[in-house]
Amino acid sequence: MSKTFENKVVVVTGGTSGIGLATAKAFSNEGASVFITGRRKDALDAAVKEIGGRVTGVQGDMAKLVDIDRLYDAVQQKHSQIDVVFANAGGGEFAPLGAITEEHYEKTFDTNVKGVLFTVQKALPLLRDGASIVLTSSTTSISGTPALSVYSATKAAVRNFARNWILDLKDRHIRVNAVSPGVTETAGLNELFGNGDSAENTKNYLAGLIPAGRIGQPEEIAKAVLFLASDQASFINGVELFVDGGQVQI
Ligand SMILES: NC(=O)c1ccc[n+]([C@@H]2O[C@H](COP(=O)([O-])OP(=O)(O)OC[C@H]3O[C@@H](n4cnc5c(N)ncnc54)[C@H](OP(=O)(O)O)[C@@H]3O)[C@@H](O)[C@H]2O)c1
């Protein structure tokens, strides 16, 4: 039986952990040649090994334009075009209004907004007409969380990139959608919640607020990304797909 992404070329930024790693694996399992990025070399090497198949790791910080150029140079050495870009690298830290520093602002916006913008813009010469772009936003794009305003603002920005880019890319029939995970079990989430007991307690508390009664798994976000990237979603364009167990639907 043919696989959904057989002979397709897929770029996943932040593909060494959590949602990006699970998604890179899922694309690889569906036959794609996958390029993943991450800043940490050891994590990148481990992820490449774990994913197997036709995967290439490109070390780099997606907030830096020279690193994004290196990513696409690496793609171009092996392929003439890209079918899917999953601009996922991102993260955040808590800082309440009153304690927000310039460094916090710049770090968060550089990774989550500047990084996503230039990951997509620099992919354009290689993206084939009819390609698909998926951006990682978050339920925080439409909901408030104490001490998370800068992160939430970046995710609202990402969501709005999708609305506007479908107009800019209209003539090339390139679809752009955002996936908005709710609370999802990843290393990044555990770190945000202080790891150990602190993280477990916070996750248990949040699980109680989610209609599904639990937090999400990275593989569940990956399934939504593959759907949006696939021809199954051929008429879905510019949406924000919440994958959150109902968290922001109530
Ligand atoms: N987990 C959740 O509950 C949740 C909910 C909503 C949205 N999200 C979003 O989902 C995305 C993935 O998060 P996650 O929870 O899977 O986190 P994670 O486990 O920390 O994974 C983040 C990935 O991004 C990479 N990364 C971070 N900053 C980068 C940069 N500047 N350049 C290149 N790679 C970078 C990390 O590798 P290096 O550290 O080695 O660079 C890692 O591969 C993020 O955009 C996050 O905001 C997560």
Short mmCIF file of N, CA and C in Angstrom, two decimals, residues 2 15 22 24 32 34 44 46 50 70 83 93 111 114 146 151 159 175 182 193 195 206 222 225 229 232 235:
data_model
loop_
_atom_site.label_atom_id
_atom_site.label_comp_id
_atom_site.label_asym_id
_atom_site.label_seq_id
_atom_site.Cartn_x
_atom_site.Cartn_y
_atom_site.Cartn_z
N SER A 2 0.54 2.22 -0.84
CA SER A 2 1.40 3.41 -0.91
C SER A 2 1.19 4.28 0.34
N GLY A 15 12.67 19.72 15.48
CA GLY A 15 12.26 18.33 15.29
C GLY A 15 12.98 17.35 16.20
N ALA A 22 7.78 13.96 17.31
CA ALA A 22 6.68 13.03 17.01
C ALA A 22 6.18 13.23 15.58
N ALA A 24 7.94 14.58 12.98
CA ALA A 24 8.97 14.13 12.04
C ALA A 24 8.91 12.61 11.89
N ALA A 32 8.09 9.99 3.88
CA ALA A 32 8.72 11.26 3.50
C ALA A 32 10.23 11.26 3.75
N VAL A 34 12.70 13.58 5.44
CA VAL A 34 12.45 14.61 6.45
C VAL A 34 13.74 15.32 6.83
N LEU A 44 19.99 16.53 18.44
CA LEU A 44 19.76 16.37 16.99
C LEU A 44 20.21 14.98 16.54
N ALA A 46 20.59 12.32 18.37
CA ALA A 46 19.73 11.29 18.96
C ALA A 46 18.40 11.20 18.21
N GLU A 50 16.71 8.10 16.24
CA GLU A 50 15.39 7.60 16.67
C GLU A 50 14.39 7.57 15.51
N ARG A 70 21.31 27.89 5.94
CA ARG A 70 22.02 26.60 5.93
C ARG A 70 21.07 25.43 5.82
N ASP A 83 7.83 19.85 -0.27
CA ASP A 83 6.38 19.65 -0.31
C ASP A 83 5.67 20.18 0.92
N GLU A 93 8.61 31.14 28.31
CA GLU A 93 8.88 31.12 29.75
C GLU A 93 7.88 32.04 30.43
N THR A 111 12.39 33.70 18.46
CA THR A 111 12.19 32.29 18.13
C THR A 111 10.82 32.05 17.53
N LYS A 114 9.84 35.75 14.58
CA LYS A 114 10.86 35.95 13.54
C LYS A 114 11.26 34.61 12.92
N PRO A 146 -1.92 33.40 33.28
CA PRO A 146 -1.09 34.28 34.10
C PRO A 146 0.39 34.15 33.73
N TYR A 151 4.58 35.12 25.39
CA TYR A 151 4.44 33.87 24.62
C TYR A 151 3.09 33.85 23.88
N ARG A 159 -0.66 32.68 14.45
CA ARG A 159 -1.97 32.34 13.91
C ARG A 159 -2.37 33.32 12.78
N ARG A 175 -1.17 26.11 0.58
CA ARG A 175 -2.05 26.25 1.75
C ARG A 175 -1.22 26.52 3.00
N GLY A 182 -3.14 22.18 22.75
CA GLY A 182 -3.37 22.53 24.15
C GLY A 182 -2.20 21.99 24.95
N PHE A 193 7.01 24.06 33.50
CA PHE A 193 6.33 23.84 34.79
C PHE A 193 7.30 23.47 35.91
N ASN A 195 9.66 21.06 36.03
CA ASN A 195 10.01 19.63 36.11
C ASN A 195 9.58 18.98 37.44
N LEU A 206 -4.21 20.94 35.42
CA LEU A 206 -4.71 21.36 34.10
C LEU A 206 -5.56 20.27 33.46
N ALA A 222 0.81 15.43 16.16
CA ALA A 222 1.41 15.00 14.89
C ALA A 222 0.33 14.55 13.90
N VAL A 225 -1.20 17.49 12.30
CA VAL A 225 -0.28 18.15 11.37
C VAL A 225 -0.25 17.39 10.04
N ALA A 229 -1.32 18.79 6.41
CA ALA A 229 -0.30 18.80 5.35
C ALA A 229 -0.70 17.96 4.14
N GLN A 232 -5.81 15.23 2.03
CA GLN A 232 -7.09 15.08 2.74
C GLN A 232 -7.63 16.44 3.16
N PHE A 235 -8.95 21.48 0.85
CA PHE A 235 -9.76 22.71 0.82
C PHE A 235 -9.74 23.42 2.18
#
